[in-house]
Short mmCIF file of C-alpha atoms in Angstrom, two decimals:
data_model
loop_
_atom_site.label_atom_id
_atom_site.label_comp_id
_atom_site.label_asym_id
_atom_site.label_seq_id
_atom_site.Cartn_x
_atom_site.Cartn_y
_atom_site.Cartn_z
CA MET A 1 111.44 165.79 74.84
CA GLU A 2 110.09 166.97 78.41
CA PRO A 3 112.76 167.19 86.98
CA ARG A 4 114.60 169.99 87.52
CA ALA A 5 117.27 168.83 90.09
CA ALA A 6 120.09 167.26 88.99
CA VAL A 7 121.76 164.08 90.69
CA ARG A 8 124.54 164.53 92.06
CA ILE A 9 126.97 161.34 92.52
CA VAL A 10 129.68 160.82 95.56
CA VAL A 11 132.40 158.73 95.28
CA ALA A 12 134.23 158.16 98.42
CA LEU A 13 137.00 155.42 98.81
CA GLY A 14 135.25 153.48 95.81
CA VAL A 15 132.33 153.25 97.17
CA LEU A 16 129.39 154.90 95.96
CA VAL A 17 126.58 156.79 97.77
CA LEU A 18 123.12 158.16 96.88
CA ALA A 19 120.10 156.21 95.78
CA GLY A 20 122.32 153.46 94.49
CA CYS A 21 123.66 155.60 91.76
CA THR A 22 127.40 153.78 90.35
CA ALA A 23 128.41 156.39 87.67
CA GLY A 24 132.10 156.39 87.70
CA SER A 25 132.47 152.97 89.16
CA VAL A 26 135.86 151.50 89.96
CA GLY A 27 136.13 148.46 88.06
CA VAL A 28 133.52 149.00 85.46
CA ARG A 29 134.97 148.47 82.09
CA GLY A 30 132.70 149.93 79.47
CA GLU A 31 132.56 150.28 75.73
CA PRO A 32 131.44 153.67 73.62
CA GLY A 33 127.73 154.16 73.13
CA ALA A 34 126.50 154.10 69.64
CA ALA A 35 127.02 157.27 67.10
CA GLY A 36 123.38 156.72 66.10
CA VAL A 37 120.31 154.80 66.76
CA ARG A 38 120.29 153.37 63.34
CA ASP A 39 117.04 155.24 62.52
CA PRO A 40 115.68 153.89 58.91
CA TYR A 41 116.13 157.48 57.43
CA PHE A 42 118.90 159.45 59.72
CA PRO A 43 121.17 156.67 61.09
CA ARG A 44 123.55 158.83 62.86
CA LEU A 45 120.75 161.19 64.42
CA GLY A 46 120.49 160.29 68.31
CA ASN A 47 122.76 158.10 70.37
CA GLY A 48 123.27 154.67 71.80
CA GLY A 49 124.54 153.71 75.69
CA TYR A 50 121.86 156.30 77.33
CA ASP A 51 119.17 157.77 78.11
CA VAL A 52 118.30 161.49 78.57
CA GLN A 53 116.34 162.35 81.48
CA HIS A 54 116.36 166.25 81.77
CA TYR A 55 117.94 168.74 79.59
CA ASP A 56 118.61 172.03 81.93
CA LEU A 57 120.04 174.96 79.43
CA ALA A 58 121.11 178.21 80.11
CA LEU A 59 121.42 180.30 77.14
CA ASP A 60 122.52 183.72 76.39
CA TYR A 61 121.60 185.45 73.19
CA ASP A 62 122.91 188.84 71.58
CA PRO A 63 120.51 189.94 68.66
CA ALA A 64 122.77 192.29 67.32
CA THR A 65 125.74 190.04 66.99
CA GLY A 66 123.80 186.75 66.66
CA ARG A 67 125.99 185.18 69.15
CA LEU A 68 124.78 182.24 71.82
CA ASP A 69 126.54 181.18 74.66
CA GLY A 70 124.85 178.19 76.00
CA THR A 71 125.52 175.64 79.05
CA ALA A 72 123.60 171.84 78.66
CA GLU A 73 123.28 170.44 81.58
CA ILE A 74 122.21 166.75 80.67
CA THR A 75 121.25 164.37 82.99
CA ALA A 76 121.07 161.04 81.64
CA ARG A 77 121.06 157.03 82.74
CA ALA A 78 123.30 154.59 81.21
CA THR A 79 121.98 151.82 79.44
CA GLN A 80 125.07 150.12 79.07
CA ASP A 81 128.79 150.11 80.90
CA LEU A 82 129.94 153.34 78.99
CA SER A 83 133.52 154.36 78.24
CA ALA A 84 132.37 157.30 76.06
CA PHE A 85 129.21 158.66 74.56
CA HIS A 86 127.74 160.74 71.80
CA LEU A 87 125.90 164.27 71.75
CA ASP A 88 124.29 165.62 68.34
CA LEU A 89 125.38 168.88 68.08
CA HIS A 90 125.25 170.98 64.16
CA GLY A 91 128.36 173.93 64.07
CA LEU A 92 128.88 176.16 67.39
CA THR A 93 132.14 175.79 69.28
CA VAL A 94 132.64 173.45 72.55
CA GLU A 95 134.57 175.22 75.27
CA SER A 96 134.68 172.60 77.88
CA ALA A 97 132.67 169.29 79.07
CA THR A 98 132.52 167.57 82.64
CA VAL A 99 130.61 164.53 83.98
CA ASP A 100 129.77 164.59 87.57
CA GLY A 101 131.76 167.54 87.76
CA ARG A 102 134.87 166.00 86.66
CA ARG A 103 136.95 167.15 83.38
CA ALA A 104 135.94 164.95 80.55
CA ALA A 105 137.45 164.76 77.28
CA ALA A 106 135.35 166.42 74.22
CA ASN A 107 136.17 165.87 70.85
CA ARG A 108 134.35 166.81 67.37
CA ALA A 109 133.74 165.20 64.11
CA GLY A 110 131.30 166.75 62.04
CA ASP A 111 128.00 166.79 64.07
CA GLU A 112 129.22 164.29 66.87
CA LEU A 113 130.63 165.27 69.89
CA THR A 114 132.38 162.49 71.41
CA VAL A 115 132.71 162.58 75.10
CA ARG A 116 134.89 160.22 77.34
CA PRO A 117 134.79 160.73 81.08
CA ARG A 118 137.54 160.06 83.54
CA ARG A 119 135.79 156.78 84.91
CA ASP A 120 133.77 154.46 82.82
CA ILE A 121 129.95 154.48 83.73
CA GLY A 122 128.21 151.83 84.92
CA ASP A 123 125.07 150.39 83.66
CA GLY A 124 122.04 151.62 85.15
CA SER A 125 123.75 154.80 86.43
CA ARG A 126 122.64 158.00 86.51
CA PHE A 127 125.34 160.77 85.35
CA ARG A 128 125.38 164.65 84.91
CA THR A 129 126.84 166.05 81.51
CA VAL A 130 127.80 169.80 81.38
CA ILE A 131 128.51 171.16 77.95
CA ARG A 132 129.66 174.99 77.69
CA TYR A 133 129.39 176.03 74.09
CA SER A 134 128.94 179.47 71.59
CA GLY A 135 129.23 180.67 68.58
CA VAL A 136 126.44 181.90 65.89
CA PRO A 137 123.81 179.19 65.25
CA ARG A 138 123.25 177.98 61.96
CA THR A 139 120.41 177.67 59.65
CA VAL A 140 119.90 174.17 58.28
CA THR A 141 118.49 173.58 54.82
CA ASP A 142 116.72 170.51 54.36
CA SER A 143 116.85 168.52 50.82
CA ASP A 144 113.28 169.99 50.20
CA ASP A 145 114.80 173.43 50.48
CA ALA A 146 112.88 173.88 54.14
CA HIS A 147 114.91 175.87 56.75
CA GLU A 148 115.22 174.83 60.39
CA GLY A 149 117.68 175.04 63.03
CA TRP A 150 118.48 178.77 64.02
CA LEU A 151 116.28 181.19 62.07
CA ARG A 152 117.94 184.73 62.71
CA SER A 153 116.01 188.02 62.06
CA PRO A 154 117.17 191.87 62.53
CA ALA A 155 115.40 191.55 66.09
CA GLY A 156 115.74 188.11 67.40
CA ALA A 157 115.35 184.64 66.14
CA LEU A 158 113.06 181.32 66.11
CA ALA A 159 114.74 178.00 66.73
CA VAL A 160 112.61 175.04 65.19
CA GLY A 161 113.99 171.49 64.88
CA GLU A 162 111.83 169.01 62.73
CA PRO A 163 113.53 166.61 62.18
CA SER A 164 117.18 167.43 63.34
CA GLY A 165 117.46 171.30 63.42
CA SER A 166 117.54 171.44 67.23
CA THR A 167 120.97 170.14 66.96
CA ALA A 168 121.83 173.78 65.76
CA TRP A 169 121.00 174.88 69.21
CA PHE A 170 121.83 172.98 71.91
CA PRO A 171 123.73 169.51 72.14
CA GLY A 172 121.79 166.47 72.84
CA ASN A 173 120.47 163.20 72.05
CA HIS A 174 118.62 164.28 69.24
CA HIS A 175 116.20 161.48 68.32
CA PRO A 176 112.23 161.25 68.87
CA SER A 177 112.72 158.05 70.77
CA ASP A 178 114.68 159.50 73.94
CA LYS A 179 112.23 162.14 75.21
CA ALA A 180 113.14 164.14 78.28
CA THR A 181 111.89 167.16 80.86
CA TYR A 182 113.35 170.62 79.82
CA ASP A 183 114.38 173.63 81.98
CA ILE A 184 115.04 176.38 79.06
CA ALA A 185 116.51 179.85 80.58
CA VAL A 186 117.38 182.59 77.81
CA THR A 187 119.19 185.62 78.66
CA VAL A 188 118.29 188.82 76.05
CA PRO A 189 118.40 192.74 76.53
CA LYS A 190 116.25 194.03 78.51
CA GLY A 191 112.60 194.50 76.89
CA VAL A 192 113.26 191.53 74.45
CA GLN A 193 111.20 188.69 74.71
CA ALA A 194 112.14 184.89 74.70
CA VAL A 195 109.59 182.19 74.62
CA SER A 196 109.94 178.65 74.73
CA ASN A 197 107.82 175.52 75.55
CA GLY A 198 105.94 174.66 78.78
CA GLU A 199 105.27 177.17 81.70
CA ARG A 200 107.03 180.37 82.71
CA ALA A 201 109.10 179.70 85.35
CA GLY A 202 110.78 182.96 86.31
CA GLU A 203 111.50 186.41 84.65
CA ARG A 204 114.63 188.47 86.45
CA THR A 205 116.23 191.67 84.91
CA ALA A 206 119.52 192.52 86.09
CA GLY A 207 122.35 194.74 84.30
CA GLY A 208 120.07 195.53 81.29
CA ARG A 209 119.38 192.13 80.53
CA THR A 210 116.47 189.81 81.31
CA THR A 211 116.11 186.00 81.92
CA HIS A 212 113.26 184.43 80.88
CA SER A 213 112.70 180.76 82.37
CA TRP A 214 110.79 178.13 81.10
CA HIS A 215 109.56 174.79 82.15
CA SER A 216 108.52 171.51 80.73
CA ALA A 217 107.34 168.97 83.11
CA GLU A 218 106.03 166.40 80.61
CA PRO A 219 108.65 164.36 78.50
CA MET A 220 109.52 166.15 75.08
CA ALA A 221 111.41 164.95 72.08
CA SER A 222 114.04 167.55 70.92
CA TYR A 223 112.85 168.36 67.63
CA LEU A 224 109.54 169.69 69.41
CA ALA A 225 111.37 172.33 71.39
CA ILE A 226 111.27 175.85 70.41
CA LEU A 227 113.06 179.35 71.29
CA ALA A 228 111.33 182.73 69.48
CA VAL A 229 113.38 185.53 70.58
CA GLY A 230 112.18 189.34 69.56
CA ASP A 231 109.39 191.82 69.97
CA LEU A 232 106.51 189.20 70.90
CA ARG A 233 103.62 190.30 72.80
CA VAL A 234 102.77 187.68 75.28
CA THR A 235 99.32 186.94 76.51
CA THR A 236 98.35 184.36 78.95
CA SER A 237 94.34 183.06 78.85
CA ARG A 238 92.45 180.14 80.17
CA THR A 239 90.36 177.41 78.20
CA PRO A 240 86.85 176.74 79.22
CA SER A 241 88.36 173.92 81.51
CA GLY A 242 90.85 176.18 82.80
CA LEU A 243 93.96 175.03 81.30
CA PRO A 244 96.49 178.00 80.72
CA VAL A 245 96.94 179.09 77.03
CA VAL A 246 100.53 181.22 76.02
CA THR A 247 100.35 182.88 73.13
CA ALA A 248 103.69 184.70 71.52
CA VAL A 249 102.56 187.05 68.71
CA ASP A 250 104.86 189.63 66.76
CA PRO A 251 103.37 192.76 66.12
CA LYS A 252 103.31 192.63 62.71
CA ALA A 253 101.04 189.52 62.61
CA ALA A 254 98.90 190.76 66.00
CA LYS A 255 96.10 192.42 64.41
CA ALA A 256 95.36 189.78 61.52
CA SER A 257 95.90 187.12 63.98
CA ALA A 258 93.82 188.50 66.83
CA ASP A 259 90.34 187.15 65.93
CA LEU A 260 91.73 183.55 65.96
CA LEU A 261 94.08 183.58 68.68
CA GLY A 262 90.76 184.74 70.78
CA GLU A 263 89.54 181.35 69.70
CA LEU A 264 92.30 179.29 70.54
CA PRO A 265 90.96 178.09 74.05
CA ASP A 266 87.71 176.84 72.39
CA TYR A 267 90.08 174.78 69.58
CA VAL A 268 92.09 172.89 72.25
CA ASP A 269 88.69 172.15 74.25
CA TRP A 270 87.08 171.02 70.92
CA CYS A 271 90.23 168.50 70.37
CA ALA A 272 89.93 167.22 73.78
CA ARG A 273 86.13 166.16 73.59
CA HIS A 274 87.59 164.22 70.29
CA PHE A 275 91.01 162.84 71.61
CA GLY A 276 90.88 162.69 75.48
CA PRO A 277 91.99 165.05 77.87
CA TYR A 278 94.83 167.37 76.89
CA PRO A 279 98.08 166.03 77.62
CA PHE A 280 100.32 169.39 78.91
CA ALA A 281 100.44 171.80 81.79
CA SER A 282 99.46 174.48 79.27
CA ALA A 283 98.55 175.16 75.34
CA GLY A 284 99.38 177.94 73.17
CA ALA A 285 100.78 179.74 69.81
CA ILE A 286 103.53 181.46 68.33
CA VAL A 287 102.36 183.78 65.36
CA VAL A 288 104.99 185.39 63.19
CA PRO A 289 105.45 187.39 59.70
CA SER A 290 104.88 185.03 56.89
CA GLU A 291 108.72 185.52 55.87
CA ARG A 292 110.28 184.05 59.23
CA ILE A 293 109.07 180.97 58.70
CA GLY A 294 107.71 178.72 55.73
CA TYR A 295 105.31 176.16 57.66
CA ALA A 296 103.65 175.51 60.64
CA LEU A 297 104.89 173.21 63.30
CA GLU A 298 103.76 171.56 66.13
CA THR A 299 106.21 172.45 68.75
CA GLN A 300 105.01 171.36 72.29
CA THR A 301 102.33 173.04 73.86
CA ARG A 302 103.46 175.88 71.73
CA PRO A 303 102.95 175.49 68.02
CA VAL A 304 104.30 178.07 65.60
CA PHE A 305 102.45 179.74 62.63
CA PRO A 306 103.48 181.99 59.97
CA LEU A 307 100.79 184.80 59.61
CA ASP A 308 99.96 183.62 55.94
CA GLN A 309 99.03 179.76 57.33
CA PHE A 310 97.41 180.95 61.09
CA ASP A 311 93.70 179.50 59.64
CA GLY A 312 91.40 177.24 61.46
CA THR A 313 92.16 173.95 59.66
CA THR A 314 96.06 174.51 60.08
CA LEU A 315 95.46 175.47 64.08
CA VAL A 316 93.57 172.05 64.66
CA HIS A 317 96.17 170.18 62.74
CA GLU A 318 98.70 171.25 64.94
CA LEU A 319 96.69 171.30 68.14
CA ALA A 320 96.01 167.73 67.08
CA HIS A 321 99.88 166.95 67.20
CA GLN A 322 99.95 167.69 70.84
CA TRP A 323 97.99 164.41 71.14
CA PHE A 324 99.75 162.62 68.35
CA GLY A 325 103.51 163.15 67.62
CA ASN A 326 103.98 165.43 71.01
CA SER A 327 102.52 162.95 74.04
CA VAL A 328 102.90 159.77 71.61
CA SER A 329 105.88 160.21 69.73
CA PRO A 330 106.94 158.31 66.97
CA GLU A 331 109.32 155.37 67.50
CA SER A 332 111.47 156.21 64.59
CA TRP A 333 110.94 158.47 61.72
CA ARG A 334 109.24 155.61 59.51
CA ASP A 335 106.63 155.99 61.78
CA ILE A 336 105.83 159.86 61.11
CA TRP A 337 102.62 158.94 59.27
CA LEU A 338 100.87 158.06 62.68
CA ASN A 339 101.60 162.01 63.40
CA GLU A 340 100.48 163.42 60.16
CA SER A 341 97.73 160.90 59.79
CA PHE A 342 95.58 161.96 63.03
CA ALA A 343 96.56 165.71 62.59
CA THR A 344 95.09 165.47 58.92
CA TYR A 345 91.94 163.64 60.23
CA ALA A 346 91.16 166.11 62.62
CA GLU A 347 91.05 168.98 60.04
CA TRP A 348 88.51 166.56 58.28
CA MET A 349 86.61 166.29 61.37
CA TRP A 350 86.66 170.10 62.19
CA ARG A 351 85.39 170.85 58.86
CA GLU A 352 82.64 168.53 59.40
CA ASP A 353 81.74 170.15 62.44
CA PHE A 354 82.12 173.77 61.27
CA GLU A 355 82.57 174.19 57.50
CA ASP A 356 79.49 171.56 56.84
CA VAL A 357 81.94 169.29 54.88
CA PRO A 358 81.29 165.62 55.69
CA VAL A 359 84.45 163.41 56.41
CA GLU A 360 83.46 161.15 53.54
CA ASP A 361 83.85 164.33 51.16
CA SER A 362 87.32 164.88 52.40
CA PHE A 363 88.24 161.01 52.15
CA GLU A 364 87.04 161.43 48.48
CA ALA A 365 88.99 164.43 47.52
CA ALA A 366 92.13 162.80 49.03
CA TYR A 367 91.49 159.62 47.24
CA GLU A 368 91.32 161.67 43.90
CA ASP A 369 94.32 163.69 44.38
CA ASP A 370 97.36 161.80 42.69
CA GLU A 371 100.07 163.26 44.88
CA ASN A 372 98.61 160.93 47.44
CA TRP A 373 99.53 157.67 45.61
CA ALA A 374 103.23 158.17 45.40
CA PHE A 375 104.00 155.65 48.13
CA PRO A 376 102.63 153.51 51.35
CA PRO A 377 102.19 156.06 54.00
CA ALA A 378 104.00 153.56 56.17
CA GLU A 379 106.78 153.14 54.13
CA PRO A 380 108.45 156.56 52.74
CA PRO A 381 111.09 156.06 49.99
CA GLY A 382 113.80 158.14 52.05
CA PRO A 383 114.10 161.49 54.20
CA ASP A 384 113.27 163.54 51.31
CA GLU A 385 109.82 162.04 51.09
CA LEU A 386 108.92 162.10 55.21
CA PHE A 387 106.59 165.22 54.57
CA ALA A 388 105.04 164.24 51.24
CA SER A 389 101.58 163.99 50.45
CA PRO A 390 100.80 160.23 51.14
CA VAL A 391 102.23 160.83 54.41
CA TYR A 392 99.02 163.14 55.40
CA GLY A 393 96.31 162.63 52.81
CA ARG A 394 96.83 158.73 52.34
CA GLY A 395 97.42 158.08 56.15
CA ALA A 396 94.34 160.06 56.67
CA MET A 397 92.30 157.69 54.66
CA VAL A 398 93.85 154.49 56.44
CA LEU A 399 92.29 155.87 59.81
CA HIS A 400 88.89 156.45 57.56
CA GLN A 401 88.93 153.10 56.45
CA VAL A 402 89.91 151.85 59.77
CA ARG A 403 86.54 153.85 61.40
CA GLU A 404 84.64 151.81 58.35
CA ALA A 405 85.46 148.76 59.41
CA VAL A 406 84.73 149.16 62.95
CA GLY A 407 82.42 151.56 62.97
CA ASP A 408 81.97 154.94 65.06
CA ASP A 409 82.16 153.66 68.72
CA ALA A 410 85.14 151.40 68.54
CA PHE A 411 87.20 154.22 66.31
CA PHE A 412 87.06 156.72 68.56
CA ARG A 413 87.70 154.26 71.51
CA ILE A 414 90.78 153.53 69.48
CA VAL A 415 91.47 156.98 69.01
CA ARG A 416 91.17 157.99 72.59
CA GLY A 417 92.74 155.01 73.95
CA TRP A 418 95.76 154.96 71.61
CA ALA A 419 96.67 158.92 72.93
CA ALA A 420 95.85 157.48 76.49
CA GLU A 421 98.02 154.11 76.34
CA HIS A 422 101.10 155.62 75.09
CA ARG A 423 100.92 159.13 76.78
CA HIS A 424 104.04 160.87 76.88
CA GLY A 425 105.82 157.66 75.39
CA ASN A 426 106.65 156.59 71.93
CA ALA A 427 104.93 154.28 69.59
CA SER A 428 105.63 152.19 66.11
CA THR A 429 103.39 151.54 63.31
CA ASP A 430 103.22 147.84 64.62
CA ASP A 431 101.84 149.26 67.65
CA PHE A 432 99.17 150.84 66.11
CA THR A 433 98.00 148.19 64.00
CA ALA A 434 98.08 145.89 66.85
CA TYR A 435 96.21 148.09 69.12
CA ALA A 436 93.70 148.74 66.64
CA GLU A 437 92.59 145.28 65.88
CA GLU A 438 92.96 144.80 69.66
CA ARG A 439 90.69 147.55 70.94
CA SER A 440 88.16 146.52 67.96
CA GLY A 441 88.19 142.58 67.99
CA LYS A 442 88.40 142.84 64.18
CA ASP A 443 90.96 141.75 61.97
CA LEU A 444 92.18 144.70 59.90
CA THR A 445 94.73 143.06 57.65
CA GLU A 446 92.91 144.03 54.52
CA VAL A 447 93.03 147.85 55.66
CA TRP A 448 96.51 147.66 56.46
CA ASP A 449 97.80 145.77 53.48
CA VAL A 450 95.93 147.65 50.86
CA TRP A 451 95.67 151.14 52.62
CA LEU A 452 98.71 151.49 54.62
CA TYR A 453 101.28 149.34 52.67
CA GLY A 454 99.61 148.71 49.20
CA ASP A 455 101.41 149.89 46.19
CA GLY A 456 99.13 152.04 43.83
CA ARG A 457 95.41 153.28 44.22
CA PRO A 458 92.85 150.84 45.04
CA GLU A 459 89.27 150.75 43.75
CA ALA A 460 87.25 153.38 45.29
CA PRO A 461 85.35 151.86 48.46
#
């Protein structure tokens, strides 16, 4: 997830000019990029052979019919000689595809869109793909019956994407290991709001329709992209340190959420004191009626909350994800515990500071919860368990055991250092275990063997 200007590649008499770019090189003999990055839980998600650098999405949405017309301009760098490459797209009709301004063949097979440029693309070359598409985006029902993708409402829509729902509204390389910057421009009827990630880049009305533009300058995994369309009250404030805070609230949720939204800037600063500098150019929240979505989600810079889950601990949880999960994103979906353990531990810390519940009490409650011992947090049995209790509660217990083993000073050096070391990047479980030992100077093998990877509940510490 997460600049604007597309790279144009000029080929004249077989000689490439422009900053050494070589897309479409004469004589390049490429092979198709892989369909999928072999993620242990979603092997077909994402694609090989290229690295996306920027998405420029121009969307036109009609709430009355549910129809979406989109143009996705994708700037990427080839990581091999490419004769063809894949994009992930769920549903929707592809109308045309170009690569560097030249018509390209585009074929669909399920959620895989294969694009074949007229000329092969050389390894290391930057290239620009434009996909024009349309249709009524689909809601995706996960195996645990959670809904993601495009959630339509009578007055608009809400687009969320963990783990794969973003494929329902734009084509791309939809795996967290390929983060990019974003520009998202959404045209809707005048009077309807459209809110996305990042900072507002413009608003223009013509012919009874308004285009709302948003810019995300920091890298973002596609599952963290959000789009909220409808009757929303959009407000901008600042944290005590000056960071812009943009909130969007459905009028039906406005009164009940007003007090906590007013405290949001202070929550952001509380997180920054514990985790280090806030990693993005703005913060915020989106609050909608409870029937719109069944869970809160850490969508980048602007987490989304159903009203019945908009409370202090959930707010801290989703804000902590801005550091752990959004800025430092998982290398694969097996590493999801790194997202959820830190966010859950942030809840424990917040309760200690504001509810007089010591972290040790939260640890003991998690230890006594049988559901936290179904499997090791670093080894969910399958995709159905990615968001099960051990990933959260037992994951947080792992962090507390690290804290007990190294002491408070070293622990918080690890927490802040981890967020700084991998800022706007990706990291794996092995990266974290190695970092914690290096930064603390201690052998934490017992913590990893017993709490992170061990089977069953160990004896109480």
